[in-house]
PDB file of C-alpha atoms in Angstrom:
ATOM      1  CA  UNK W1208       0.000   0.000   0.000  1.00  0.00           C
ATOM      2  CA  UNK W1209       0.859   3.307  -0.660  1.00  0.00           C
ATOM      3  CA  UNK W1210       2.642   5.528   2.389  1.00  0.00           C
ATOM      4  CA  UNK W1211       0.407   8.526   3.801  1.00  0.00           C
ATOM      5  CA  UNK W1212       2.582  10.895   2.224  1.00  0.00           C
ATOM      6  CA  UNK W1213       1.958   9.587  -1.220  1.00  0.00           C
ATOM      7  CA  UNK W1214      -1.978   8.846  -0.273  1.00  0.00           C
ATOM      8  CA  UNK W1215      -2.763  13.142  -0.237  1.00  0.00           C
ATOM      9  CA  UNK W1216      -0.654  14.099  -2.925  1.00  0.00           C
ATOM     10  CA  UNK W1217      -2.295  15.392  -6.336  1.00  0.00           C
ATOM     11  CA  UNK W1218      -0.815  12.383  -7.891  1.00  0.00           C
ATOM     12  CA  UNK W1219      -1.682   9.196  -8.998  1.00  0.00           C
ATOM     13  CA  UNK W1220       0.251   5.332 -10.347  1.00  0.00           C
ATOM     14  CA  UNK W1221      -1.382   3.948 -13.260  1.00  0.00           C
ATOM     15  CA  UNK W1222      -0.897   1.598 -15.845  1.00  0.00           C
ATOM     16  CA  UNK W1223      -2.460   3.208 -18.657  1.00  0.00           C
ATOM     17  CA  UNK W1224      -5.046   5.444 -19.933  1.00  0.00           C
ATOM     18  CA  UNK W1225      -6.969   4.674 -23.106  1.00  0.00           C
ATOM     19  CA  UNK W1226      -8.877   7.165 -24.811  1.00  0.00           C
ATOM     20  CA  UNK W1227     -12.128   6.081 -26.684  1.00  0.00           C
ATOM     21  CA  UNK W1228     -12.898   3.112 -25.175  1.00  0.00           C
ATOM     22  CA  UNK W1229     -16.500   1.379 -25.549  1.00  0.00           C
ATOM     23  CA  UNK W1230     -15.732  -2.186 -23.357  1.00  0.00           C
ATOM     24  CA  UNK W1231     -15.955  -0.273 -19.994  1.00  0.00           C
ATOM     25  CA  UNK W1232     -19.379   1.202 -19.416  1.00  0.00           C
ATOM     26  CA  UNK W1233     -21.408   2.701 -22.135  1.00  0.00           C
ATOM     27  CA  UNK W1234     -20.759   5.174 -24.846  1.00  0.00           C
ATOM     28  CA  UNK W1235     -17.467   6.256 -25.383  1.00  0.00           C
ATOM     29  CA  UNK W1236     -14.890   6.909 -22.280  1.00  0.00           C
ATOM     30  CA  UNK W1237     -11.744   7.342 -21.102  1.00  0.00           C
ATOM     31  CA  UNK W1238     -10.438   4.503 -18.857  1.00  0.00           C
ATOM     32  CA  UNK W1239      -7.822   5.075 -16.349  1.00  0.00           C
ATOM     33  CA  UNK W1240      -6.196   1.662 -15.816  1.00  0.00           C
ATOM     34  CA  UNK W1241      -5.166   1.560 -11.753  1.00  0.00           C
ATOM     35  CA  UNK W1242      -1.862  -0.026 -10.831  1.00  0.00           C
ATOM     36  CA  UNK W1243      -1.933  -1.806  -7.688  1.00  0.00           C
ATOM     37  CA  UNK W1244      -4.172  -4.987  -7.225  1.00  0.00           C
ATOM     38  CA  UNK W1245      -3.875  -7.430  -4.120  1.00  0.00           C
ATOM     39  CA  UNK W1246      -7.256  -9.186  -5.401  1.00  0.00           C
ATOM     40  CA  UNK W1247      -5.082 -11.490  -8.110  1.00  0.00           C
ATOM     41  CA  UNK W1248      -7.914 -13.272  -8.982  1.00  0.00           C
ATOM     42  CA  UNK W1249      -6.989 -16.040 -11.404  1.00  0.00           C
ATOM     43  CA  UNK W1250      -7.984 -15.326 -15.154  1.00  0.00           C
ATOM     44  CA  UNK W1251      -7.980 -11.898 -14.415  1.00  0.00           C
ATOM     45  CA  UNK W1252      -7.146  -9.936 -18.143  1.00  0.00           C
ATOM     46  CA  UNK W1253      -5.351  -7.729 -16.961  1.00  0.00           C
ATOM     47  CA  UNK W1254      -2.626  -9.138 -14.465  1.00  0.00           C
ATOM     48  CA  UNK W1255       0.186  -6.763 -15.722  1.00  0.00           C
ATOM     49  CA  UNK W1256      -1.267  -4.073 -13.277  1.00  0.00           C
ATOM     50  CA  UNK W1257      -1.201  -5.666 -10.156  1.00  0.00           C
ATOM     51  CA  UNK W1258       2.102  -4.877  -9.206  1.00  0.00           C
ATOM     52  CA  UNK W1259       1.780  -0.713  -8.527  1.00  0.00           C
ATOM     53  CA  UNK W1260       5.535  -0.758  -8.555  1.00  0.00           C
ATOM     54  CA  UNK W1261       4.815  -1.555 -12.550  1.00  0.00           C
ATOM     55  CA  UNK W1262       2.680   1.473 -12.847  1.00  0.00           C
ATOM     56  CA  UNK W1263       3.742   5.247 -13.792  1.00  0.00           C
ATOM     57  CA  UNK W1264       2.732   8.123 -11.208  1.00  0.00           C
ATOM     58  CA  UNK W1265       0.581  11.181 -12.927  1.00  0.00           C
ATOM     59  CA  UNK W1266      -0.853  14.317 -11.466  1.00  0.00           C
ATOM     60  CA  UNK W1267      -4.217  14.192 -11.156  1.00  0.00           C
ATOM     61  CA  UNK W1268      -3.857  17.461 -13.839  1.00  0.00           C
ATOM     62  CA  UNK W1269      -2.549  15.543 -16.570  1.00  0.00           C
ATOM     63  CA  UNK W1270      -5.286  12.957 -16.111  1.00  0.00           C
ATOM     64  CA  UNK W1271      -7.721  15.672 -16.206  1.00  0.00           C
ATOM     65  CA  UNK W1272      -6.532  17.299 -19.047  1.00  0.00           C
ATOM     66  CA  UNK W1273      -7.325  14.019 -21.086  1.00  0.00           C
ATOM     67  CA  UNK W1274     -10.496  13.554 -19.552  1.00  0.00           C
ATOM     68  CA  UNK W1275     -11.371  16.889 -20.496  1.00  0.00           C
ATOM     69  CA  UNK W1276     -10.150  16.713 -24.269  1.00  0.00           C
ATOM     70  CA  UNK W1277     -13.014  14.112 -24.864  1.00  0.00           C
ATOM     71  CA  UNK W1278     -15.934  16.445 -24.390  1.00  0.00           C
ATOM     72  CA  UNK W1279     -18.455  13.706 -24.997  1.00  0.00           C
ATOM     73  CA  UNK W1280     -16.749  11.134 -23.116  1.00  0.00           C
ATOM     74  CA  UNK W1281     -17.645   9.094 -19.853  1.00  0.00           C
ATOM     75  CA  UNK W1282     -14.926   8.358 -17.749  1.00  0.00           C
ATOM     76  CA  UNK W1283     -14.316   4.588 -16.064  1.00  0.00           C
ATOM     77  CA  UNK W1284     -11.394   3.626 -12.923  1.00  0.00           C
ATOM     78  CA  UNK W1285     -10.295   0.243 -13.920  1.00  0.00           C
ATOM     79  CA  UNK W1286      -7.154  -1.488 -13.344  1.00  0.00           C
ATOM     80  CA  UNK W1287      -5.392  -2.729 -11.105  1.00  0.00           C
ATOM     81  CA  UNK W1288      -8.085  -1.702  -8.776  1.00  0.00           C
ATOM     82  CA  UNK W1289      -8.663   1.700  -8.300  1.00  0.00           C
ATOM     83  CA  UNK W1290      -9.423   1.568  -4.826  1.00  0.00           C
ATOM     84  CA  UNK W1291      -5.841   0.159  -3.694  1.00  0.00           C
ATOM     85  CA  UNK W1292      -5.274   3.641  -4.210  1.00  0.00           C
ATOM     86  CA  UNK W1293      -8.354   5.109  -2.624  1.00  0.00           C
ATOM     87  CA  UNK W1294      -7.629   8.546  -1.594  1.00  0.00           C
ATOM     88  CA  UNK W1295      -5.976   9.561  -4.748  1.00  0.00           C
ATOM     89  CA  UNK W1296      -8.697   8.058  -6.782  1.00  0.00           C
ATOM     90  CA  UNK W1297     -11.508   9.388  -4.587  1.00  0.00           C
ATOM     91  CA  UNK W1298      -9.375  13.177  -5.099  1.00  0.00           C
ATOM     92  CA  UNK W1299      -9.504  12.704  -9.023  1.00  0.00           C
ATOM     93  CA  UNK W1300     -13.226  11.508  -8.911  1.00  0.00           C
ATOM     94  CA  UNK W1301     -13.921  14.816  -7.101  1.00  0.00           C
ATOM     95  CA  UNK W1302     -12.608  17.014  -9.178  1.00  0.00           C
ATOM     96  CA  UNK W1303     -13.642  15.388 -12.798  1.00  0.00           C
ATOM     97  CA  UNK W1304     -17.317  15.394 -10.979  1.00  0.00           C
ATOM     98  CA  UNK W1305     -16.212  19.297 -10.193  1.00  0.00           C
ATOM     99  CA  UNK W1306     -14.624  20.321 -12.831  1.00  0.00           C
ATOM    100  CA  UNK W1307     -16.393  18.226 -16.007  1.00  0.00           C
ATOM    101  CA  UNK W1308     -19.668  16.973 -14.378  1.00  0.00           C
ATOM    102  CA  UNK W1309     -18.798  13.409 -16.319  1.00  0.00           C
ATOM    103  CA  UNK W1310     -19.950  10.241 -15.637  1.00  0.00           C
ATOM    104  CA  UNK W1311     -17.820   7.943 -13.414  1.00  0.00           C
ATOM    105  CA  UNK W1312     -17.940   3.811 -13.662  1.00  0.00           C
ATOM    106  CA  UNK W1313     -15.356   2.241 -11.113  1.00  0.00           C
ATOM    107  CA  UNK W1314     -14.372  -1.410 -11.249  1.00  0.00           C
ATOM    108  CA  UNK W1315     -13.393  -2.987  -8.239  1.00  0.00           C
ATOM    109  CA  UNK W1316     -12.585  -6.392  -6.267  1.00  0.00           C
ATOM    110  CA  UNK W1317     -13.968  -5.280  -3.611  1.00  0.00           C
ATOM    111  CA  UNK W1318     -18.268  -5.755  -2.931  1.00  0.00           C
ATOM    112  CA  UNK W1319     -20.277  -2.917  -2.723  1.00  0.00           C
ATOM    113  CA  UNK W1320     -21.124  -3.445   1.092  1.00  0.00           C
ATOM    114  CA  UNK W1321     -17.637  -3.954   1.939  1.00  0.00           C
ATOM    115  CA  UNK W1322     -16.825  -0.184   0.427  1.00  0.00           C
ATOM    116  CA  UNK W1323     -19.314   1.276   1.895  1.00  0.00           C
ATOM    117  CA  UNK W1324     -18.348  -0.314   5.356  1.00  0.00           C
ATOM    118  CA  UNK W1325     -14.850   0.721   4.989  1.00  0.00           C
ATOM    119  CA  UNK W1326     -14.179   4.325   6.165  1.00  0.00           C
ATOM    120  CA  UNK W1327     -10.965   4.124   3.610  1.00  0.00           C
ATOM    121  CA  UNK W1328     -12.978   2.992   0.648  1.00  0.00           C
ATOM    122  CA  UNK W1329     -15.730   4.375   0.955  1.00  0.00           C
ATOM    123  CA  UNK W1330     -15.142   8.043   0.221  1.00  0.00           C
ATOM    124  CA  UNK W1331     -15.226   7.622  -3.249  1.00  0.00           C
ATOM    125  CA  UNK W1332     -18.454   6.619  -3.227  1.00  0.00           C
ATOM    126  CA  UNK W1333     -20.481   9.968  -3.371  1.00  0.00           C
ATOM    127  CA  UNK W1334     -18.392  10.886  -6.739  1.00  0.00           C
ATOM    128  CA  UNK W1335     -19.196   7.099  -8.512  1.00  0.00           C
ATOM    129  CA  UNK W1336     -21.995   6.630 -11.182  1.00  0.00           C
ATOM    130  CA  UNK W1337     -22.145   2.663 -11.563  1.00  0.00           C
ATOM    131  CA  UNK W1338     -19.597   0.520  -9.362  1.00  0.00           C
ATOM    132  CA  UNK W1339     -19.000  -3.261 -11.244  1.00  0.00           C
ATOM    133  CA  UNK W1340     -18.074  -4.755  -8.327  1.00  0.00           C
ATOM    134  CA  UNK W1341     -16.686  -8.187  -6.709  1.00  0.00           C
ATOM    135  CA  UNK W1342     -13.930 -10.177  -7.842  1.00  0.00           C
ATOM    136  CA  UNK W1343     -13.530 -11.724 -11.375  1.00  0.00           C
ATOM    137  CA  UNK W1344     -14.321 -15.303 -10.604  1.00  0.00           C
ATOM    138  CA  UNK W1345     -13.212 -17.781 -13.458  1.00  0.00           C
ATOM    139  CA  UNK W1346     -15.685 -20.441 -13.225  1.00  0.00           C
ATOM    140  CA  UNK W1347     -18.591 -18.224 -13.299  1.00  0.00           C
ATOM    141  CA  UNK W1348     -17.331 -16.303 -16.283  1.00  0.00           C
ATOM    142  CA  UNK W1349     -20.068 -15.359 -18.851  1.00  0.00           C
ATOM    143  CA  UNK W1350     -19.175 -13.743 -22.230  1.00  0.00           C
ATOM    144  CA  UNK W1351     -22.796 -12.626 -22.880  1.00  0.00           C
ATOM    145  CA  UNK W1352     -22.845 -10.080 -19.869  1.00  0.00           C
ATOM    146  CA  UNK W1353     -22.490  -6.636 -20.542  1.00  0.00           C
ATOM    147  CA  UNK W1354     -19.293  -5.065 -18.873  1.00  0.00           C
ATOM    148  CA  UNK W1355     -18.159  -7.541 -16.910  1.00  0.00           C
ATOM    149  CA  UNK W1356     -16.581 -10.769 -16.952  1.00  0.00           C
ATOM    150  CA  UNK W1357     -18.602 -13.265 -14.224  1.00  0.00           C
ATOM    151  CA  UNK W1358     -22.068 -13.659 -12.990  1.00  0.00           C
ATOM    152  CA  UNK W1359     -20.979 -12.829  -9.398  1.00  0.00           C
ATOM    153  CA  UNK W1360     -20.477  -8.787 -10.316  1.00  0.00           C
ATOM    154  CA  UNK W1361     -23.359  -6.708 -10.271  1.00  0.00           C
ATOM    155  CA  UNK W1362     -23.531  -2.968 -11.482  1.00  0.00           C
ATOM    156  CA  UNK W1363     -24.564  -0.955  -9.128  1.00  0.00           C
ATOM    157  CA  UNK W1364     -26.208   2.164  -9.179  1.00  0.00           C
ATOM    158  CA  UNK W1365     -24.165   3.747  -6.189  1.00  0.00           C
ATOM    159  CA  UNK W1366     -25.967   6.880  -6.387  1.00  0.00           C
ATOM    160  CA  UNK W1367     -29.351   4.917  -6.112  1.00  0.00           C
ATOM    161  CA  UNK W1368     -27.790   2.428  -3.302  1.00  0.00           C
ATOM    162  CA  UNK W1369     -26.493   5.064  -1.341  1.00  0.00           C
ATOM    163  CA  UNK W1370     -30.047   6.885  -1.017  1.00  0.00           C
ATOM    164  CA  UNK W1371     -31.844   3.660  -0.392  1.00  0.00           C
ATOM    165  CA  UNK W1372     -29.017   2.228   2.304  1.00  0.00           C
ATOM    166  CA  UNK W1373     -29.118  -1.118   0.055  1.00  0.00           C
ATOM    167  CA  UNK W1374     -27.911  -2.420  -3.082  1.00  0.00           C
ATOM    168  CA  UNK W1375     -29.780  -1.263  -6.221  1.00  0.00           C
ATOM    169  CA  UNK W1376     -28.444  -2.526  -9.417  1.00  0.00           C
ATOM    170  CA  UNK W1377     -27.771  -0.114 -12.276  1.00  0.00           C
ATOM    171  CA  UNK W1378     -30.399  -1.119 -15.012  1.00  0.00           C
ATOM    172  CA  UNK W1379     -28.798  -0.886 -18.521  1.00  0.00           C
ATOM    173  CA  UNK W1380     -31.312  -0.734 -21.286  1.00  0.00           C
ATOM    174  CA  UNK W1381     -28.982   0.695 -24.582  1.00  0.00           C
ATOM    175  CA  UNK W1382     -32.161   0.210 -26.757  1.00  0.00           C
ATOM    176  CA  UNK W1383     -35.787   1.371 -26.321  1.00  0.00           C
ATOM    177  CA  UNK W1384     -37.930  -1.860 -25.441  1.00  0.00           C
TER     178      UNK W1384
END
């Protein structure tokens, strides 16, 4: 984990950012790939980030200047996992809510009632659209859900759960029925 020192600073270690992206919530987004993962769940596609000594440290300013280049753009915190690195990612989900008013999707190992139990995780919470949580779980993977890889993650509507003091799920519905 990351010292206390380098927990309040304006910056942040990632693995990547990709501009553009449709696989991680809908429409088009930028997706800020977190380094730092002590989930390790088996299968999981993107092992190369769990080591956050792998990852490249950013101001939070250089990661909004992207965001903000892509007017039309959602923004998703994937990884890694974005909250082993939970102040600085609950600081830049502040100020892109602040500053851009975008829409924020946040992938996570971590269960939504285990976030919002945890007074470090659970911060971030206030500034998160949709939360795919729980682990990726190998045996339970399913190719025909949409943004996530196994039946055990739910998207939730954290906005919607945090009103109600319960889960609600986030219901998707890209066409009119």
């Amino acid at each position: 984990m990351l010292t206390g020192d380098q927990r309040m600073s304006d910056t942040v270690v990632i693995s990547d950012i990709v501009e553009d992206t449709v696989v991680d919530g809908p429409g088009f987004r930028v997706a800020i790939y977190a380094a730092g993962c002590s989930h390790r769940c088996p299968g999981c596609h993107n092992p190369e980030t769990w080591d956050i000594t792998q990852g490249r440290t950013v101001s939070l300013n250089e990661i909004l200047s992207v965001v903000r280049s892509f007017d039309f753009s959602g923004v998703t915190f994937t990884g890694g996992d974005p909250l082993y690195q939970p102040e600085a990612f609950t600081l830049l989900a502040r100020r892109i809510k602040e500053e851009t008013g975008k829409n924020i999707w946040c992938y996570t190992g971590y269960r939504y009632e285990e976030v919002v139990d945890d007074p470090r995780l659970s911060p971030i919470l206030p500034f998160i659209d949709v939360l795919v949580d729980g682990p990726y779980v190998e045996n339970l993977r399913d190719t025909t859900l949409l943004f996530r890889g196994s039946s055990n993650q739910r998207l939730v509507d954290v906005q919607a759960s945090l009103r109600a003091s319960s889960v609600v799920e986030y219901d998707y519905r890209p066409f009119a029925l």
